[in-house]
Amino acid sequence: MRTTLQPRRHGATRGATLVEVVIFIVVISIAVSSILGLLSLAVGHSGDPLVIRQSLAAAESLMQEIMSQPYTAKDPDDPTVDEAIGPEAGEARGSSSKPLDNVNDYDGLVLNGISNADGTAIAGLEQYNATVSVQPTALGGIAASEGVLVSVTVTGPGGVAVTLSGYRARYAP
């Protein structure tokens, strides 16, 4: 018995052409670059919540300091002097001899670097700045001459700003 070898006939070859491989590489590279772009954006802004949180904490602290002061018609140091918006001569935040002693004394306060009420700089907050505005405003049935709007704005690194506002009504003496 004799067998003859005949060449095997193959069907269509399986695999990818060069064009298909190039298209696959282009599609995958676009997908990878899109994902890396999103990750880069997320990492680039991951510090923003910290800056916002620190700005908010500094603004809350300063607002609490201001609102804990009296808001009276007469100067607490000299009951014969009528209070006006802004600090009296010689008064300064952190001063042991003439501190700010009324809500309206804080109008126009600017802090370059956040500090405690006694003027001690707070480490790590040197790049934060704060401004305070105290403006007369009417509060429902209370006249504008008897109420104020206190606004505290703290600006952190990168220009991230947080503003808190609060109202205060005058009481006697």
mmCIF file with all atom_site columns, N, CA and C in Angstrom, residues 55-98:
data_model
loop_
_atom_site.group_PDB
_atom_site.id
_atom_site.type_symbol
_atom_site.label_atom_id
_atom_site.label_alt_id
_atom_site.label_comp_id
_atom_site.label_asym_id
_atom_site.label_entity_id
_atom_site.label_seq_id
_atom_site.pdbx_PDB_ins_code
_atom_site.Cartn_x
_atom_site.Cartn_y
_atom_site.Cartn_z
_atom_site.occupancy
_atom_site.B_iso_or_equiv
_atom_site.pdbx_formal_charge
_atom_site.auth_seq_id
_atom_site.auth_comp_id
_atom_site.auth_asym_id
_atom_site.auth_atom_id
_atom_site.pdbx_PDB_model_num
ATOM 1   N N  . SER A 1 55 ? -9.383  77.735  54.619 1.00 0.00 ? 55 SER A N  1
ATOM 2   C CA . SER A 1 55 ? -9.933  79.087  54.466 1.00 0.00 ? 55 SER A CA 1
ATOM 3   C C  . SER A 1 55 ? -11.220 79.226  55.272 1.00 0.00 ? 55 SER A C  1
ATOM 4   N N  . LEU A 1 56 ? -12.062 78.212  55.199 1.00 0.00 ? 56 LEU A N  1
ATOM 5   C CA . LEU A 1 56 ? -13.320 78.234  55.943 1.00 0.00 ? 56 LEU A CA 1
ATOM 6   C C  . LEU A 1 56 ? -13.066 78.261  57.452 1.00 0.00 ? 56 LEU A C  1
ATOM 7   N N  . ALA A 1 57 ? -12.129 77.461  57.925 1.00 0.00 ? 57 ALA A N  1
ATOM 8   C CA . ALA A 1 57 ? -11.809 77.433  59.359 1.00 0.00 ? 57 ALA A CA 1
ATOM 9   C C  . ALA A 1 57 ? -11.283 78.792  59.822 1.00 0.00 ? 57 ALA A C  1
ATOM 10  N N  . ALA A 1 58 ? -10.434 79.410  59.032 1.00 0.00 ? 58 ALA A N  1
ATOM 11  C CA . ALA A 1 58 ? -9.895  80.729  59.390 1.00 0.00 ? 58 ALA A CA 1
ATOM 12  C C  . ALA A 1 58 ? -11.009 81.777  59.395 1.00 0.00 ? 58 ALA A C  1
ATOM 13  N N  . ALA A 1 59 ? -11.901 81.729  58.404 1.00 0.00 ? 59 ALA A N  1
ATOM 14  C CA . ALA A 1 59 ? -13.016 82.684  58.335 1.00 0.00 ? 59 ALA A CA 1
ATOM 15  C C  . ALA A 1 59 ? -13.975 82.490  59.514 1.00 0.00 ? 59 ALA A C  1
ATOM 16  N N  . GLU A 1 60 ? -14.265 81.245  59.856 1.00 0.00 ? 60 GLU A N  1
ATOM 17  C CA . GLU A 1 60 ? -15.143 80.979  61.002 1.00 0.00 ? 60 GLU A CA 1
ATOM 18  C C  . GLU A 1 60 ? -14.533 81.489  62.296 1.00 0.00 ? 60 GLU A C  1
ATOM 19  N N  . SER A 1 61 ? -13.252 81.273  62.468 1.00 0.00 ? 61 SER A N  1
ATOM 20  C CA . SER A 1 61 ? -12.570 81.722  63.684 1.00 0.00 ? 61 SER A CA 1
ATOM 21  C C  . SER A 1 61 ? -12.602 83.242  63.803 1.00 0.00 ? 61 SER A C  1
ATOM 22  N N  . LEU A 1 62 ? -12.307 83.929  62.710 1.00 0.00 ? 62 LEU A N  1
ATOM 23  C CA . LEU A 1 62 ? -12.315 85.392  62.724 1.00 0.00 ? 62 LEU A CA 1
ATOM 24  C C  . LEU A 1 62 ? -13.735 85.915  62.933 1.00 0.00 ? 62 LEU A C  1
ATOM 25  N N  . MET A 1 63 ? -14.732 85.280  62.308 1.00 0.00 ? 63 MET A N  1
ATOM 26  C CA . MET A 1 63 ? -16.126 85.697  62.478 1.00 0.00 ? 63 MET A CA 1
ATOM 27  C C  . MET A 1 63 ? -16.556 85.509  63.936 1.00 0.00 ? 63 MET A C  1
ATOM 28  N N  . GLN A 1 64 ? -16.151 84.411  64.546 1.00 0.00 ? 64 GLN A N  1
ATOM 29  C CA . GLN A 1 64 ? -16.484 84.166  65.946 1.00 0.00 ? 64 GLN A CA 1
ATOM 30  C C  . GLN A 1 64 ? -15.836 85.223  66.849 1.00 0.00 ? 64 GLN A C  1
ATOM 31  N N  . GLU A 1 65 ? -14.604 85.565  66.562 1.00 0.00 ? 65 GLU A N  1
ATOM 32  C CA . GLU A 1 65 ? -13.921 86.612  67.332 1.00 0.00 ? 65 GLU A CA 1
ATOM 33  C C  . GLU A 1 65 ? -14.676 87.932  67.241 1.00 0.00 ? 65 GLU A C  1
ATOM 34  N N  . ILE A 1 66 ? -15.088 88.298  66.025 1.00 0.00 ? 66 ILE A N  1
ATOM 35  C CA . ILE A 1 66 ? -15.790 89.574  65.820 1.00 0.00 ? 66 ILE A CA 1
ATOM 36  C C  . ILE A 1 66 ? -17.153 89.556  66.504 1.00 0.00 ? 66 ILE A C  1
ATOM 37  N N  . MET A 1 67 ? -17.906 88.492  66.304 1.00 0.00 ? 67 MET A N  1
ATOM 38  C CA . MET A 1 67 ? -19.267 88.431  66.847 1.00 0.00 ? 67 MET A CA 1
ATOM 39  C C  . MET A 1 67 ? -19.288 88.300  68.372 1.00 0.00 ? 67 MET A C  1
ATOM 40  N N  . SER A 1 68 ? -18.171 87.925  68.975 1.00 0.00 ? 68 SER A N  1
ATOM 41  C CA . SER A 1 68 ? -18.132 87.838  70.433 1.00 0.00 ? 68 SER A CA 1
ATOM 42  C C  . SER A 1 68 ? -17.927 89.214  71.076 1.00 0.00 ? 68 SER A C  1
ATOM 43  N N  . GLN A 1 69 ? -17.621 90.214  70.268 1.00 0.00 ? 69 GLN A N  1
ATOM 44  C CA . GLN A 1 69 ? -17.440 91.576  70.774 1.00 0.00 ? 69 GLN A CA 1
ATOM 45  C C  . GLN A 1 69 ? -18.801 92.235  70.976 1.00 0.00 ? 69 GLN A C  1
ATOM 46  N N  . PRO A 1 70 ? -18.878 93.212  71.878 1.00 0.00 ? 70 PRO A N  1
ATOM 47  C CA . PRO A 1 70 ? -20.136 93.938  72.039 1.00 0.00 ? 70 PRO A CA 1
ATOM 48  C C  . PRO A 1 70 ? -20.387 94.840  70.821 1.00 0.00 ? 70 PRO A C  1
ATOM 49  N N  . TYR A 1 71 ? -21.648 95.172  70.599 1.00 0.00 ? 71 TYR A N  1
ATOM 50  C CA . TYR A 1 71 ? -22.002 96.134  69.554 1.00 0.00 ? 71 TYR A CA 1
ATOM 51  C C  . TYR A 1 71 ? -22.940 97.136  70.203 1.00 0.00 ? 71 TYR A C  1
ATOM 52  N N  . THR A 1 72 ? -22.340 98.168  70.737 1.00 0.00 ? 72 THR A N  1
ATOM 53  C CA . THR A 1 72 ? -23.085 99.155  71.506 1.00 0.00 ? 72 THR A CA 1
ATOM 54  C C  . THR A 1 72 ? -22.990 100.525 70.858 1.00 0.00 ? 72 THR A C  1
ATOM 55  N N  . ALA A 1 73 ? -23.838 101.433 71.325 1.00 0.00 ? 73 ALA A N  1
ATOM 56  C CA . ALA A 1 73 ? -23.853 102.791 70.791 1.00 0.00 ? 73 ALA A CA 1
ATOM 57  C C  . ALA A 1 73 ? -22.683 103.611 71.310 1.00 0.00 ? 73 ALA A C  1
ATOM 58  N N  . LYS A 1 74 ? -22.177 103.270 72.489 1.00 0.00 ? 74 LYS A N  1
ATOM 59  C CA . LYS A 1 74 ? -21.074 104.015 73.101 1.00 0.00 ? 74 LYS A CA 1
ATOM 60  C C  . LYS A 1 74 ? -19.820 103.153 73.127 1.00 0.00 ? 74 LYS A C  1
ATOM 61  N N  . ASP A 1 75 ? -18.667 103.790 73.087 1.00 0.00 ? 75 ASP A N  1
ATOM 62  C CA . ASP A 1 75 ? -17.388 103.097 73.138 1.00 0.00 ? 75 ASP A CA 1
ATOM 63  C C  . ASP A 1 75 ? -17.223 102.424 74.502 1.00 0.00 ? 75 ASP A C  1
ATOM 64  N N  . PRO A 1 76 ? -16.911 101.108 74.542 1.00 0.00 ? 76 PRO A N  1
ATOM 65  C CA . PRO A 1 76 ? -16.735 100.438 75.833 1.00 0.00 ? 76 PRO A CA 1
ATOM 66  C C  . PRO A 1 76 ? -15.616 101.055 76.694 1.00 0.00 ? 76 PRO A C  1
ATOM 67  N N  . ASP A 1 77 ? -14.614 101.678 76.074 1.00 0.00 ? 77 ASP A N  1
ATOM 68  C CA . ASP A 1 77 ? -13.531 102.308 76.839 1.00 0.00 ? 77 ASP A CA 1
ATOM 69  C C  . ASP A 1 77 ? -13.930 103.677 77.392 1.00 0.00 ? 77 ASP A C  1
ATOM 70  N N  . ASP A 1 78 ? -14.800 104.389 76.671 1.00 0.00 ? 78 ASP A N  1
ATOM 71  C CA . ASP A 1 78 ? -15.206 105.738 77.084 1.00 0.00 ? 78 ASP A CA 1
ATOM 72  C C  . ASP A 1 78 ? -16.691 105.914 76.781 1.00 0.00 ? 78 ASP A C  1
ATOM 73  N N  . PRO A 1 79 ? -17.559 105.756 77.789 1.00 0.00 ? 79 PRO A N  1
ATOM 74  C CA . PRO A 1 79 ? -19.000 105.820 77.569 1.00 0.00 ? 79 PRO A CA 1
ATOM 75  C C  . PRO A 1 79 ? -19.513 107.182 77.104 1.00 0.00 ? 79 PRO A C  1
ATOM 76  N N  . THR A 1 80 ? -18.662 108.181 77.031 1.00 0.00 ? 80 THR A N  1
ATOM 77  C CA . THR A 1 80 ? -19.099 109.490 76.537 1.00 0.00 ? 80 THR A CA 1
ATOM 78  C C  . THR A 1 80 ? -18.917 109.614 75.025 1.00 0.00 ? 80 THR A C  1
ATOM 79  N N  . VAL A 1 81 ? -18.212 108.664 74.411 1.00 0.00 ? 81 VAL A N  1
ATOM 80  C CA . VAL A 1 81 ? -17.913 108.724 72.977 1.00 0.00 ? 81 VAL A CA 1
ATOM 81  C C  . VAL A 1 81 ? -18.864 107.804 72.224 1.00 0.00 ? 81 VAL A C  1
ATOM 82  N N  . ASP A 1 82 ? -19.501 108.348 71.183 1.00 0.00 ? 82 ASP A N  1
ATOM 83  C CA . ASP A 1 82 ? -20.368 107.532 70.326 1.00 0.00 ? 82 ASP A CA 1
ATOM 84  C C  . ASP A 1 82 ? -19.502 106.651 69.434 1.00 0.00 ? 82 ASP A C  1
ATOM 85  N N  . GLU A 1 83 ? -19.918 105.405 69.273 1.00 0.00 ? 83 GLU A N  1
ATOM 86  C CA . GLU A 1 83 ? -19.204 104.470 68.388 1.00 0.00 ? 83 GLU A CA 1
ATOM 87  C C  . GLU A 1 83 ? -19.490 104.817 66.939 1.00 0.00 ? 83 GLU A C  1
ATOM 88  N N  . ALA A 1 84 ? -18.491 104.671 66.105 1.00 0.00 ? 84 ALA A N  1
ATOM 89  C CA . ALA A 1 84 ? -18.636 104.844 64.661 1.00 0.00 ? 84 ALA A CA 1
ATOM 90  C C  . ALA A 1 84 ? -18.035 103.617 63.993 1.00 0.00 ? 84 ALA A C  1
ATOM 91  N N  . ILE A 1 85 ? -18.358 103.414 62.725 1.00 0.00 ? 85 ILE A N  1
ATOM 92  C CA . ILE A 1 85 ? -17.800 102.280 61.995 1.00 0.00 ? 85 ILE A CA 1
ATOM 93  C C  . ILE A 1 85 ? -16.294 102.490 61.853 1.00 0.00 ? 85 ILE A C  1
ATOM 94  N N  . GLY A 1 86 ? -15.528 101.470 62.194 1.00 0.00 ? 86 GLY A N  1
ATOM 95  C CA . GLY A 1 86 ? -14.066 101.532 62.114 1.00 0.00 ? 86 GLY A CA 1
ATOM 96  C C  . GLY A 1 86 ? -13.463 101.667 63.500 1.00 0.00 ? 86 GLY A C  1
ATOM 97  N N  . PRO A 1 87 ? -12.187 101.333 63.626 1.00 0.00 ? 87 PRO A N  1
ATOM 98  C CA . PRO A 1 87 ? -11.529 101.407 64.936 1.00 0.00 ? 87 PRO A CA 1
ATOM 99  C C  . PRO A 1 87 ? -11.284 102.851 65.370 1.00 0.00 ? 87 PRO A C  1
ATOM 100 N N  . GLU A 1 88 ? -11.282 103.052 66.680 1.00 0.00 ? 88 GLU A N  1
ATOM 101 C CA . GLU A 1 88 ? -10.925 104.368 67.212 1.00 0.00 ? 88 GLU A CA 1
ATOM 102 C C  . GLU A 1 88 ? -9.408  104.528 67.100 1.00 0.00 ? 88 GLU A C  1
ATOM 103 N N  . ALA A 1 89 ? -8.955  105.732 67.253 1.00 0.00 ? 89 ALA A N  1
ATOM 104 C CA . ALA A 1 89 ? -7.523  106.029 67.135 1.00 0.00 ? 89 ALA A CA 1
ATOM 105 C C  . ALA A 1 89 ? -6.727  105.182 68.128 1.00 0.00 ? 89 ALA A C  1
ATOM 106 N N  . GLY A 1 90 ? -5.718  104.523 67.629 1.00 0.00 ? 90 GLY A N  1
ATOM 107 C CA . GLY A 1 90 ? -4.825  103.733 68.464 1.00 0.00 ? 90 GLY A CA 1
ATOM 108 C C  . GLY A 1 90 ? -5.260  102.293 68.673 1.00 0.00 ? 90 GLY A C  1
ATOM 109 N N  . GLU A 1 91 ? -6.499  101.957 68.335 1.00 0.00 ? 91 GLU A N  1
ATOM 110 C CA . GLU A 1 91 ? -6.962  100.582 68.518 1.00 0.00 ? 91 GLU A CA 1
ATOM 111 C C  . GLU A 1 91 ? -6.424  99.688  67.406 1.00 0.00 ? 91 GLU A C  1
ATOM 112 N N  . ALA A 1 92 ? -6.018  98.482  67.778 1.00 0.00 ? 92 ALA A N  1
ATOM 113 C CA . ALA A 1 92 ? -5.499  97.537  66.800 1.00 0.00 ? 92 ALA A CA 1
ATOM 114 C C  . ALA A 1 92 ? -5.759  96.115  67.282 1.00 0.00 ? 92 ALA A C  1
ATOM 115 N N  . ARG A 1 93 ? -5.956  95.219  66.352 1.00 0.00 ? 93 ARG A N  1
ATOM 116 C CA . ARG A 1 93 ? -6.131  93.807  66.694 1.00 0.00 ? 93 ARG A CA 1
ATOM 117 C C  . ARG A 1 93 ? -4.809  93.282  67.234 1.00 0.00 ? 93 ARG A C  1
ATOM 118 N N  . GLY A 1 94 ? -4.873  92.622  68.361 1.00 0.00 ? 94 GLY A N  1
ATOM 119 C CA . GLY A 1 94 ? -3.669  92.075  68.965 1.00 0.00 ? 94 GLY A CA 1
ATOM 120 C C  . GLY A 1 94 ? -2.999  93.017  69.944 1.00 0.00 ? 94 GLY A C  1
ATOM 121 N N  . SER A 1 95 ? -3.484  94.257  70.038 1.00 0.00 ? 95 SER A N  1
ATOM 122 C CA . SER A 1 95 ? -2.883  95.217  70.970 1.00 0.00 ? 95 SER A CA 1
ATOM 123 C C  . SER A 1 95 ? -3.316  94.879  72.393 1.00 0.00 ? 95 SER A C  1
ATOM 124 N N  . SER A 1 96 ? -2.382  94.895  73.306 1.00 0.00 ? 96 SER A N  1
ATOM 125 C CA . SER A 1 96 ? -2.731  94.625  74.702 1.00 0.00 ? 96 SER A CA 1
ATOM 126 C C  . SER A 1 96 ? -3.239  95.888  75.398 1.00 0.00 ? 96 SER A C  1
ATOM 127 N N  . SER A 1 97 ? -2.850  97.058  74.917 1.00 0.00 ? 97 SER A N  1
ATOM 128 C CA . SER A 1 97 ? -3.275  98.302  75.555 1.00 0.00 ? 97 SER A CA 1
ATOM 129 C C  . SER A 1 97 ? -4.590  98.836  74.971 1.00 0.00 ? 97 SER A C  1
ATOM 130 N N  . LYS A 1 98 ? -4.771  98.758  73.660 1.00 0.00 ? 98 LYS A N  1
ATOM 131 C CA . LYS A 1 98 ? -5.998  99.253  73.013 1.00 0.00 ? 98 LYS A CA 1
ATOM 132 C C  . LYS A 1 98 ? -6.470  98.263  71.946 1.00 0.00 ? 98 LYS A C  1
#
